[in-house]
Amino acid sequence: MRIKVKVNGVWYERDVEPRKLLVHFLRDDLGIKSVRVGCDTGNCGACTVLLDGKPVKSCNLLAVQADGSEIITADYSDELMERLKRAFHERHALQCGFCTSGMLLASYALLKNKPKPTEEEIREGISGVLCRCTGYQNIVEAIKSAAL
Ligand code: FES
Ligand code: FES
């Protein structure tokens, strides 16, 4: 099946097997390796991308379900995303980095909708992404510092 998706501002048109997961389409067909595969079962959130502005676990969707949509990955760059990346770096909000793409995208979606979230809202906003390393505190601090 032929699908067309806009990823980080660029349109791609590709033939795709109907059963291919979006995460594998992004990584293997489009070469976007910042989208991580953790559990492949919808639990860890490492594969989170934004689909038409909403965070989704890309291992939970088929590529064909994204046809015609706009996808944002951690490679995306605008003022907010750069602010978040800088804050994660400065606040030591990562260790192994495996969750970081998902965390950045969950935070990006949160701050887009709520530029000044409370700590509770931040924790809720990133609750779909698991981090095994940091204990979350530095991630929460980074998001707070990136909020306007
Ligand atoms: S790889 Fe998708 S939720 Fe874990
Ligand atoms: S930094 Fe290792 S899982 Fe989050």
Short mmCIF file of C-alpha atoms and ligand atoms in Angstrom, two decimals:
data_model
loop_
_atom_site.label_atom_id
_atom_site.label_comp_id
_atom_site.label_asym_id
_atom_site.label_seq_id
_atom_site.Cartn_x
_atom_site.Cartn_y
_atom_site.Cartn_z
CA MET A 1 0.00 0.00 0.00
CA ARG A 2 1.30 3.46 -0.85
CA ILE A 3 1.29 6.01 1.97
CA LYS A 4 2.31 9.62 2.30
CA VAL A 5 3.47 11.14 5.59
CA LYS A 6 5.05 14.42 6.53
CA VAL A 7 7.94 13.85 8.95
CA ASN A 8 9.69 16.82 10.54
CA GLY A 9 8.39 19.05 7.75
CA VAL A 10 9.29 16.79 4.80
CA TRP A 11 6.76 14.73 2.82
CA TYR A 12 7.65 11.10 2.11
CA GLU A 13 5.72 8.75 -0.14
CA ARG A 14 6.50 5.03 0.18
CA ASP A 15 5.07 1.59 -0.49
CA VAL A 16 4.57 -0.19 2.80
CA GLU A 17 3.39 -3.62 3.88
CA PRO A 18 -0.04 -3.29 5.52
CA ARG A 19 1.17 -4.97 8.73
CA LYS A 20 4.34 -2.87 9.20
CA LEU A 21 4.43 -0.94 12.46
CA LEU A 22 4.94 2.81 12.32
CA VAL A 23 8.09 2.57 14.46
CA HIS A 24 9.73 0.18 11.96
CA PHE A 25 8.60 2.29 9.02
CA LEU A 26 10.20 5.38 10.55
CA ARG A 27 13.45 3.63 11.48
CA ASP A 28 13.94 1.19 8.62
CA ASP A 29 12.20 2.80 5.65
CA LEU A 30 12.91 6.45 6.44
CA GLY A 31 16.14 5.95 8.43
CA ILE A 32 14.96 7.98 11.42
CA LYS A 33 16.87 6.19 14.17
CA SER A 34 16.07 8.67 16.94
CA VAL A 35 12.78 6.78 17.30
CA ARG A 36 13.75 4.03 19.73
CA VAL A 37 12.41 0.53 20.03
CA GLY A 38 12.22 -0.52 23.65
CA CYS A 39 9.55 -3.05 24.51
CA ASP A 40 7.71 -3.15 21.16
CA THR A 41 4.54 -3.78 23.17
CA GLY A 42 3.26 -0.29 24.01
CA ASN A 43 4.64 -0.13 27.55
CA CYS A 44 7.89 1.83 27.67
CA GLY A 45 7.18 4.90 25.51
CA ALA A 46 10.69 4.93 23.98
CA CYS A 47 9.08 4.91 20.52
CA THR A 48 6.91 7.98 21.21
CA VAL A 49 6.42 10.37 18.30
CA LEU A 50 3.93 13.17 17.76
CA LEU A 51 1.19 12.30 15.29
CA ASP A 52 -0.70 15.43 14.29
CA GLY A 53 0.57 17.03 17.50
CA LYS A 54 -0.39 14.23 19.89
CA PRO A 55 2.09 11.85 21.52
CA VAL A 56 1.57 8.27 20.34
CA LYS A 57 3.54 5.08 20.83
CA SER A 58 4.65 4.28 17.31
CA CYS A 59 4.93 0.54 18.10
CA ASN A 60 1.19 0.61 18.75
CA LEU A 61 0.25 1.87 15.30
CA LEU A 62 0.53 0.54 11.80
CA ALA A 63 2.35 2.73 9.32
CA VAL A 64 -0.76 2.79 7.11
CA GLN A 65 -2.70 4.37 9.99
CA ALA A 66 -0.42 7.40 9.72
CA ASP A 67 -1.20 7.95 6.04
CA GLY A 68 -1.72 11.66 5.38
CA SER A 69 -0.52 12.67 8.86
CA GLU A 70 2.17 14.91 10.17
CA ILE A 71 4.79 13.27 12.40
CA ILE A 72 7.35 14.92 14.60
CA THR A 73 10.35 13.05 16.02
CA ALA A 74 13.14 14.19 18.33
CA ASP A 75 15.12 15.34 15.28
CA TYR A 76 12.64 18.15 14.82
CA SER A 77 13.95 21.62 15.46
CA ASP A 78 12.08 24.74 16.44
CA GLU A 79 12.47 27.21 19.28
CA LEU A 80 10.61 25.06 21.83
CA MET A 81 12.35 21.82 20.90
CA GLU A 82 15.77 23.47 21.07
CA ARG A 83 14.90 24.97 24.45
CA LEU A 84 13.94 21.52 25.72
CA LYS A 85 17.07 19.86 24.36
CA ARG A 86 19.24 22.54 25.98
CA ALA A 87 17.40 22.14 29.30
CA PHE A 88 17.81 18.33 29.25
CA HIS A 89 21.52 18.80 28.62
CA GLU A 90 22.03 21.49 31.26
CA ARG A 91 19.97 19.73 33.96
CA HIS A 92 21.52 16.30 33.34
CA ALA A 93 18.11 14.89 32.51
CA LEU A 94 19.49 11.76 30.90
CA GLN A 95 21.88 8.96 31.64
CA CYS A 96 21.72 6.13 29.11
CA GLY A 97 19.54 8.32 26.88
CA PHE A 98 17.26 5.54 25.75
CA CYS A 99 14.09 7.28 26.94
CA THR A 100 15.22 10.76 25.90
CA SER A 101 13.55 10.97 22.48
CA GLY A 102 10.23 9.93 23.98
CA MET A 103 10.69 12.28 26.93
CA LEU A 104 11.47 15.22 24.65
CA LEU A 105 8.39 14.58 22.54
CA ALA A 106 6.08 14.08 25.52
CA SER A 107 7.46 17.32 27.03
CA TYR A 108 7.16 19.16 23.73
CA ALA A 109 3.48 18.21 23.43
CA LEU A 110 2.91 19.22 27.05
CA LEU A 111 4.54 22.66 26.75
CA LYS A 112 2.86 23.32 23.41
CA ASN A 113 -0.53 22.96 25.10
CA LYS A 114 0.44 24.28 28.51
CA PRO A 115 3.44 26.63 28.49
CA LYS A 116 3.62 26.81 32.31
CA PRO A 117 2.63 23.42 33.72
CA THR A 118 2.66 22.51 37.41
CA GLU A 119 4.99 19.76 38.62
CA GLU A 120 1.99 17.43 38.80
CA GLU A 121 1.06 18.23 35.19
CA ILE A 122 4.65 17.65 34.11
CA ARG A 123 4.73 14.24 35.79
CA GLU A 124 1.37 13.39 34.23
CA GLY A 125 2.58 14.64 30.83
CA ILE A 126 5.59 12.33 30.79
CA SER A 127 3.87 9.39 32.46
CA GLY A 128 3.68 7.44 29.20
CA VAL A 129 7.48 7.26 28.95
CA LEU A 130 9.50 5.12 31.36
CA CYS A 131 13.00 6.01 32.49
CA ARG A 132 15.08 3.34 34.21
CA CYS A 133 18.01 5.59 35.06
CA THR A 134 17.27 9.08 36.31
CA GLY A 135 14.56 8.74 38.93
CA TYR A 136 12.70 11.41 36.90
CA GLN A 137 13.68 14.34 39.14
CA ASN A 138 16.16 15.90 36.72
CA ILE A 139 13.76 15.36 33.83
CA VAL A 140 11.04 17.23 35.72
CA GLU A 141 13.53 20.01 36.58
CA ALA A 142 14.58 20.29 32.93
CA ILE A 143 10.99 20.61 31.74
CA LYS A 144 10.30 23.22 34.43
CA SER A 145 13.31 25.23 33.33
CA ALA A 146 12.26 25.02 29.67
CA ALA A 147 8.76 26.28 30.50
CA LEU A 148 8.27 29.98 29.87
S1 FES B 1 8.78 0.38 22.08
FE1 FES B 1 6.82 1.29 21.90
S2 FES B 1 6.13 1.52 23.93
FE2 FES B 1 8.02 0.43 24.13
S1 FES B 2 18.08 7.91 30.79
FE1 FES B 2 18.19 5.74 30.70
S2 FES B 2 16.13 5.17 30.50
FE2 FES B 2 16.01 7.28 30.84
#
